[in-house]
Coordinates of C-alpha atoms in Angstrom, one line a residue:
X1 CA -31.8 135.9 109.4
X2 CA -32.9 135.0 112.9
X3 CA -36.5 134.5 111.7
X4 CA -35.6 131.7 109.2
X5 CA -37.1 128.4 110.1
X6 CA -34.6 125.7 110.9
X7 CA -35.8 122.2 110.4
X8 CA -34.3 119.3 112.2
X9 CA -33.6 116.2 110.2
X10 CA -34.6 114.0 113.0
X11 CA -37.1 115.1 115.7
X12 CA -36.5 111.9 117.7
X13 CA -32.9 112.7 118.3
X14 CA -32.1 113.8 121.8
X15 CA -29.6 116.6 121.5
X16 CA -26.8 116.1 124.2
X17 CA -27.4 118.7 127.1
X18 CA -23.8 120.0 126.8
X19 CA -24.2 121.2 123.3
X20 CA -25.1 124.8 124.2
X21 CA -23.9 128.4 123.6
X22 CA -21.1 128.2 126.3
X23 CA -19.4 125.4 124.5
X24 CA -18.8 127.3 121.4
X25 CA -17.6 130.6 122.7
X26 CA -13.9 129.6 122.6
X27 CA -14.4 128.0 119.2
X28 CA -16.0 131.1 117.8
X29 CA -13.2 133.4 119.2
X30 CA -10.8 131.3 117.3
X31 CA -12.7 130.8 114.2
X32 CA -14.6 133.9 113.5
X33 CA -12.7 137.2 113.0
X34 CA -13.9 140.0 115.1
X35 CA -16.2 137.8 117.0
X36 CA -18.1 139.7 119.8
X37 CA -21.0 137.6 121.1
X38 CA -23.6 135.0 120.3
X39 CA -27.0 136.5 119.4
X40 CA -28.8 133.2 118.7
X41 CA -28.0 129.6 119.0
X42 CA -29.8 126.6 117.6
X43 CA -28.9 123.0 117.6
X44 CA -30.8 120.4 115.4
X45 CA -30.2 116.9 114.3
X46 CA -27.9 116.9 111.1
X47 CA -29.0 113.5 109.8
X48 CA -32.4 111.7 109.3
X49 CA -32.9 108.3 110.9
X50 CA -31.1 105.7 109.0
X51 CA -28.5 108.1 107.8
X52 CA -26.0 107.5 110.5
X53 CA -25.8 104.5 113.0
X54 CA -22.6 105.0 114.9
X55 CA -22.6 108.6 116.3
X56 CA -24.7 111.6 117.3
X57 CA -24.6 114.2 114.5
X58 CA -25.9 117.7 115.3
X59 CA -26.0 120.8 113.2
X60 CA -25.4 124.0 115.2
X61 CA -26.5 127.2 113.6
X62 CA -25.2 130.4 115.4
X63 CA -26.0 134.0 114.7
X64 CA -22.9 136.0 115.9
X65 CA -22.3 139.6 116.5
X66 CA -19.0 140.8 115.0
X67 CA -17.5 144.3 114.7
X68 CA -19.8 147.4 114.2
X69 CA -22.8 145.3 115.5
X70 CA -23.0 143.4 112.3
X71 CA -24.5 139.8 112.5
X72 CA -23.0 136.8 110.9
X73 CA -24.5 133.4 110.6
X74 CA -22.0 130.4 111.0
X75 CA -22.9 126.7 111.1
X76 CA -20.9 123.7 112.4
X77 CA -21.4 119.9 112.5
X78 CA -20.8 118.4 115.9
X79 CA -20.0 114.7 115.8
X80 CA -19.8 112.8 119.1
X81 CA -20.4 109.4 120.8
X82 CA -23.8 107.9 121.2
X83 CA -24.8 108.8 124.8
X84 CA -27.0 105.9 125.6
X85 CA -27.0 102.9 123.3
X86 CA -26.8 99.1 123.6
X87 CA -24.5 99.4 120.5
X88 CA -21.9 101.8 122.2
X89 CA -19.9 98.8 123.5
X90 CA -19.6 97.5 119.9
X91 CA -18.7 100.9 118.6
X92 CA -16.1 101.5 121.2
X93 CA -14.5 98.1 120.5
X94 CA -13.9 99.2 117.0
X95 CA -12.0 102.3 118.0
X96 CA -14.1 104.4 115.7
X97 CA -13.7 107.8 117.4
X98 CA -10.0 107.4 118.3
X99 CA -9.3 106.7 114.6
X100 CA -11.3 109.5 113.4
X101 CA -9.8 111.9 116.0
X102 CA -6.3 111.1 114.9
X103 CA -7.3 111.4 111.1
X104 CA -8.4 115.0 111.6
X105 CA -5.7 115.9 114.0
X106 CA -2.7 114.6 112.1
X107 CA -3.0 112.4 108.9
X108 CA -5.5 114.3 106.8
X109 CA -3.7 117.6 107.1
X110 CA -0.4 115.9 106.2
X111 CA -1.8 114.2 103.2
X112 CA -3.0 117.6 101.9
X113 CA 0.3 119.1 102.7
X114 CA 2.1 116.5 100.5
X115 CA 0.4 117.8 97.4
X116 CA 1.2 121.4 98.4
X117 CA 5.0 120.6 99.0
X118 CA 5.6 118.2 96.1
X119 CA 3.5 119.5 93.3
X120 CA 2.1 122.8 94.5
X121 CA -1.5 121.6 94.4
X122 CA -4.4 122.5 96.8
X123 CA -6.2 119.3 97.5
X124 CA -8.9 119.0 100.3
X125 CA -10.0 115.6 101.4
X126 CA -12.2 116.5 104.4
X127 CA -14.1 119.3 106.0
X128 CA -12.1 121.7 108.1
X129 CA -12.1 120.6 111.7
X130 CA -12.2 123.5 114.1
X131 CA -12.2 121.8 117.4
X132 CA -11.3 118.3 118.8
X133 CA -12.0 117.3 122.4
X134 CA -11.3 114.0 124.2
X135 CA -12.7 113.4 127.7
X136 CA -13.3 110.2 129.7
X137 CA -16.9 110.3 128.5
X138 CA -16.6 111.1 124.8
X139 CA -14.6 112.3 121.8
X140 CA -16.1 115.2 120.0
X141 CA -15.2 116.7 116.7
X142 CA -16.6 120.2 115.5
X143 CA -16.3 120.7 111.8
X144 CA -17.2 123.2 109.2
X145 CA -20.7 122.7 107.8
X146 CA -20.1 121.9 104.1
X147 CA -23.7 122.7 103.2
X148 CA -22.9 126.3 103.8
X149 CA -20.5 126.0 100.9
X150 CA -23.2 124.4 98.7
X151 CA -21.9 120.8 99.2
X152 CA -24.5 118.2 99.2
X153 CA -25.0 114.4 99.2
X154 CA -26.7 112.5 96.3
X155 CA -29.7 110.3 97.0
X156 CA -28.3 107.1 98.7
X157 CA -31.2 105.0 97.4
X158 CA -30.5 105.9 93.7
X159 CA -26.8 105.9 93.9
X160 CA -23.9 107.4 91.9
X161 CA -24.2 107.8 88.2
X162 CA -21.2 107.6 86.0
X163 CA -20.2 111.3 86.3
X164 CA -20.4 111.1 90.1
X165 CA -18.6 107.7 90.6
X166 CA -15.8 109.0 88.2
X167 CA -15.4 112.1 90.4
X168 CA -15.3 109.9 93.5
X169 CA -12.8 107.2 92.4
X170 CA -10.5 110.0 91.2
X171 CA -10.6 111.7 94.6
X172 CA -10.3 108.3 96.2
X173 CA -7.1 107.7 94.1
X174 CA -5.6 111.0 95.3
X175 CA -6.4 110.0 98.9
X176 CA -4.8 106.6 98.6
X177 CA -1.7 107.8 96.8
X178 CA -1.1 110.3 99.5
X179 CA -1.5 107.8 102.2
X180 CA 0.9 105.4 100.3
X181 CA 3.5 108.1 99.9
X182 CA 3.1 109.2 103.5
X183 CA 3.7 105.6 104.7
X184 CA 6.8 105.3 102.4
X185 CA 8.4 108.4 103.9
X186 CA 7.4 108.1 107.5
X187 CA 7.0 104.4 108.2
X188 CA 4.0 102.5 109.4
X189 CA 0.9 104.0 110.7
X190 CA -0.3 103.7 114.3
X191 CA -1.3 100.1 115.3
X192 CA -5.1 100.9 115.4
X193 CA -5.0 101.4 111.7
X194 CA -3.9 97.8 111.2
X195 CA -6.7 96.6 113.4
X196 CA -10.2 95.5 112.3
X197 CA -13.2 94.4 114.1
X198 CA -12.3 90.9 113.1
X199 CA -9.9 89.6 115.9
X200 CA -10.1 87.0 118.5
X201 CA -11.3 89.5 121.2
X202 CA -14.5 90.1 119.1
X203 CA -15.2 86.7 117.8
X204 CA -17.8 85.7 120.3
X205 CA -19.5 89.1 120.0
X206 CA -19.6 88.8 116.3
X207 CA -20.9 85.1 116.4
X208 CA -23.7 86.3 118.6
X209 CA -24.6 89.1 116.0
X210 CA -24.3 86.6 113.2
X211 CA -26.8 84.2 114.8
X212 CA -29.2 87.0 115.1
X213 CA -29.1 87.7 111.4
X214 CA -28.5 84.3 109.8
X215 CA -32.0 82.7 109.7
X216 CA -33.6 86.0 109.0
X217 CA -31.3 86.7 106.1
X218 CA -31.7 83.2 104.6
X219 CA -35.5 83.7 104.8
X220 CA -35.2 87.1 103.2
X221 CA -33.1 85.7 100.3
X222 CA -36.0 83.6 99.2
X223 CA -37.9 86.9 98.8
X224 CA -35.4 88.4 96.3
X225 CA -36.7 86.4 93.3
X226 CA -33.2 85.2 92.5
X227 CA -33.0 82.5 89.8
X228 CA -32.0 79.2 91.4
X229 CA -31.8 80.7 95.0
X230 CA -30.7 77.3 96.4
X231 CA -27.2 77.7 94.9
X232 CA -26.7 80.9 96.8
X233 CA -28.1 79.6 99.9
X234 CA -25.7 76.5 99.7
X235 CA -22.8 79.1 99.7
X236 CA -24.1 80.7 102.9
X237 CA -21.4 80.2 105.5
X238 CA -21.5 79.3 109.2
X239 CA -20.5 82.0 111.7
X240 CA -16.9 80.8 112.0
X241 CA -16.5 80.5 108.4
X242 CA -17.6 83.9 107.7
X243 CA -15.4 85.2 110.5
X244 CA -12.3 83.5 109.2
X245 CA -12.8 84.7 105.7
X246 CA -13.0 88.3 107.1
X247 CA -10.0 87.8 109.1
X248 CA -8.1 86.7 106.0
X249 CA -9.3 89.8 104.1
X250 CA -8.2 92.1 106.8
X251 CA -4.7 90.6 107.0
X252 CA -2.2 93.0 105.4
X253 CA 0.2 91.5 102.9
X254 CA 3.3 93.7 102.9
X255 CA 4.4 92.5 99.5
X256 CA 1.3 94.0 97.9
X257 CA 0.4 97.6 97.2
X258 CA -1.5 99.0 100.3
X259 CA -3.1 102.3 101.2
X260 CA -4.9 103.9 104.1
X261 CA -8.5 103.1 103.2
X262 CA -11.3 105.4 104.0
X263 CA -13.0 102.4 105.3
X264 CA -16.6 103.7 105.0
X265 CA -16.7 105.1 101.5
X266 CA -20.4 105.2 100.6
X267 CA -22.7 107.9 99.3
X268 CA -23.7 109.6 102.7
X269 CA -20.0 110.1 103.5
X270 CA -19.2 111.8 100.1
X271 CA -20.2 115.4 99.5
X272 CA -20.3 117.2 96.1
X273 CA -20.1 120.7 94.9
X274 CA -21.2 121.7 91.4
X275 CA -20.4 124.3 88.8
X276 CA -22.9 126.5 87.1
X277 CA -23.4 123.9 84.6
X278 CA -24.4 121.3 87.4
X279 CA -21.2 119.3 86.7
X280 CA -19.3 117.9 89.8
X281 CA -16.6 120.4 90.6
X282 CA -15.4 119.1 93.9
X283 CA -15.6 115.9 96.2
X284 CA -14.9 115.9 99.9
X285 CA -15.0 112.8 102.2
X286 CA -16.5 112.8 105.7
X287 CA -16.6 110.2 108.4
X288 CA -13.0 108.6 108.8
X289 CA -13.9 106.2 111.6
X290 CA -13.2 102.9 110.0
X291 CA -9.9 103.9 108.2
X292 CA -7.5 100.9 107.8
X293 CA -4.2 100.2 106.2
X294 CA -4.6 97.5 103.6
X295 CA -5.5 96.8 100.0
X296 CA -7.4 99.5 98.1
X297 CA -9.8 96.7 97.1
X298 CA -11.5 97.4 100.4
X299 CA -12.7 100.9 99.6
X300 CA -13.4 99.9 95.9
X301 CA -15.6 97.0 96.7
X302 CA -17.4 99.0 99.6
X303 CA -18.0 102.0 97.3
X304 CA -19.3 99.9 94.2
X305 CA -21.4 97.6 96.4
X306 CA -23.1 100.2 98.5
X307 CA -23.3 103.3 96.3
X308 CA -23.0 102.9 92.6
X309 CA -26.4 103.2 90.7
X310 CA -28.0 99.9 89.8
X311 CA -27.8 100.3 86.1
X312 CA -24.0 100.7 86.1
X313 CA -23.0 98.8 89.3
X314 CA -22.1 95.6 87.3
X315 CA -22.2 96.9 83.7
X316 CA -19.4 99.4 84.4
X317 CA -17.6 97.6 87.2
X318 CA -14.3 97.0 85.2
X319 CA -14.4 100.6 83.8
X320 CA -14.7 102.1 87.3
X321 CA -11.6 100.1 88.4
X322 CA -9.7 101.3 85.3
X323 CA -10.6 105.0 86.0
X324 CA -9.4 104.5 89.5
X325 CA -6.2 102.9 88.4
X326 CA -5.4 105.6 85.7
X327 CA -5.7 108.3 88.3
X328 CA -3.9 106.5 91.0
X329 CA -0.9 106.0 88.7
X330 CA -0.9 109.7 87.8
X331 CA -1.1 110.7 91.5
X332 CA 1.7 108.3 92.7
X333 CA 4.0 109.5 89.9
X334 CA 3.3 113.2 90.8
X335 CA 4.0 112.5 94.4
X336 CA 7.3 110.7 93.4
X337 CA 6.3 107.3 94.9
X338 CA 9.4 105.1 94.7
X339 CA 7.9 101.6 95.4
X340 CA 6.3 99.5 92.7
X341 CA 3.0 100.8 91.3
X342 CA 0.4 98.1 90.6
X343 CA -0.6 97.5 87.0
X344 CA -4.3 97.6 86.0
X345 CA -4.1 93.7 85.7
X346 CA -2.6 93.4 89.2
X347 CA -5.3 95.6 90.6
X348 CA -8.0 93.5 89.0
X349 CA -6.3 90.4 90.5
X350 CA -6.4 92.0 93.8
X351 CA -10.1 92.9 93.5
X352 CA -10.7 89.1 93.0
X353 CA -8.4 88.1 95.8
X354 CA -10.2 90.4 98.2
X355 CA -13.6 90.0 96.6
X356 CA -15.2 88.9 99.8
X357 CA -15.3 92.6 100.8
X358 CA -18.1 92.6 98.3
X359 CA -20.0 89.8 100.1
X360 CA -19.3 91.3 103.6
X361 CA -20.5 94.6 102.4
X362 CA -23.5 93.4 100.6
X363 CA -24.7 91.2 103.5
X364 CA -23.8 93.5 106.4
X365 CA -23.7 97.2 105.3
X366 CA -25.9 97.5 102.1
X367 CA -29.2 96.6 104.0
X368 CA -28.8 99.8 106.1
X369 CA -27.5 101.8 103.1
X370 CA -30.6 100.9 100.9
X371 CA -33.2 101.1 103.7
X372 CA -35.4 104.2 103.2
X373 CA -35.3 106.7 106.0
X374 CA -37.3 105.1 108.9
X375 CA -37.9 106.4 112.4
X376 CA -36.7 103.1 113.8
X377 CA -33.6 102.8 111.8
X378 CA -30.7 102.7 114.4
X379 CA -28.0 100.4 115.5
X380 CA -30.0 99.2 118.6
X381 CA -32.8 97.9 116.5
X382 CA -30.5 96.3 114.0
X383 CA -28.9 94.4 116.8
X384 CA -31.8 93.8 119.0
X385 CA -32.6 90.1 119.8
X386 CA -36.1 88.6 119.7
X387 CA -39.1 89.0 117.4
X388 CA -38.9 92.9 117.3
X389 CA -35.4 92.9 116.2
X390 CA -36.1 90.0 113.6
X391 CA -38.9 92.0 112.2
X392 CA -36.8 95.1 111.6
X393 CA -33.9 93.1 110.1
X394 CA -36.3 91.4 107.7
X395 CA -37.6 94.7 106.7
X396 CA -34.1 95.9 105.9
X397 CA -33.2 92.6 104.1
X398 CA -36.3 92.7 101.9
X399 CA -36.5 96.5 101.1
X400 CA -37.1 97.0 97.4
X401 CA -34.0 98.7 96.7
X402 CA -32.0 96.1 98.5
X403 CA -33.6 93.3 96.6
X404 CA -33.0 94.9 93.3
X405 CA -29.4 95.5 94.1
X406 CA -28.8 91.9 95.3
X407 CA -30.5 90.3 92.1
X408 CA -27.7 92.0 90.2
X409 CA -24.8 91.6 92.7
X410 CA -25.2 88.0 93.9
X411 CA -25.0 86.4 90.3
X412 CA -22.0 88.7 89.6
X413 CA -20.1 87.6 92.8
X414 CA -21.2 83.9 92.2
X415 CA -19.9 83.8 88.7
X416 CA -16.5 85.3 89.8
X417 CA -16.3 82.4 92.5
X418 CA -16.1 85.0 95.2
X419 CA -18.6 83.0 97.5
X420 CA -16.1 80.1 97.5
X421 CA -14.3 80.1 100.8
X422 CA -12.5 77.5 102.9
X423 CA -15.4 75.6 104.7
X424 CA -15.1 74.3 108.2
X425 CA -14.8 70.7 106.9
X426 CA -11.7 71.8 104.9
X427 CA -10.0 72.8 108.1
X428 CA -10.1 69.3 109.5

């Protein structure tokens, strides 16, 4: 066991110095029955470059001695703040780690408990979190390593086929239903789950980022081989226009059906376990840093735009929404939700109303999702000013997978009128 070669997913990642044996002794005493001592300790990067932009992810493999001198291997995923990064201020302004800490400490266990208490079902939404620490320097989560239970991700560049996306939207419906019932029974969530990045405090910071991307993005659009590219370029908004539309999308309408969105529901944050016939048996979500109360359209647009396979992304769009709605209806009824449940027609109308989530996701998130693993893929390079940053951004905006996806998605969004927003001249 100790002789097995352990391969780091990212040799360039600097493992924080505090991630060492001593940190895990108390955790192991609580988590491993009959724990005696640590025989061997190894810390390696858990994700490859370009797989995670907002945190440090470390896989810790520990050979522990238990009773009768037996040796048992345990593995954890350690998630913590970026130690040194130009992007850390941006990440901190979004409350990513405080949100996720609260999700694991409180809300996720309570959502799972709802299914136990009301219908006697065991439903798991997330990995088991064995340790949470908050210090002035960082917030740290230590979670079970789902790979030890044979969970794995699909290839983000190929995306989810119909069997996988069906399993995901059903699990998403279970999560959303529990969040809605919890809010009905307990009242509003904490204020940070109503906040988004799009607020007046962050406007200047966003406009600065937008200006870094705008010209490069427009230049890249001409490389996508879109028919009549000028009609899409004419819809390209100025920074304030884009910002105002995102503010509108993030506004919560209390008269609508709302849920706690996962917020970052894409393929790398979804893990699958399979049965002996290689069919999806279980789905578990990870990374709850962007969770937000609001329309479920946010998660649905984000998932479909980023992570559904190219051949079904548009072709099966309506069917995917129908599958989600059918299971949402079932779960809300099981959990005895007393408020009005949206009809399928109302959900489709909501998808159109909040359709700019698709534009925001396609323009801002999908370039990173569909960029093949690259040693330079990190948040600092994505936000770096000057020619070097422009070169990296252009590379992301013109990667083959991204161009193929946009050739499908942009006409789809255009034909639905989703690019049509209130222009600056219309405010006057």
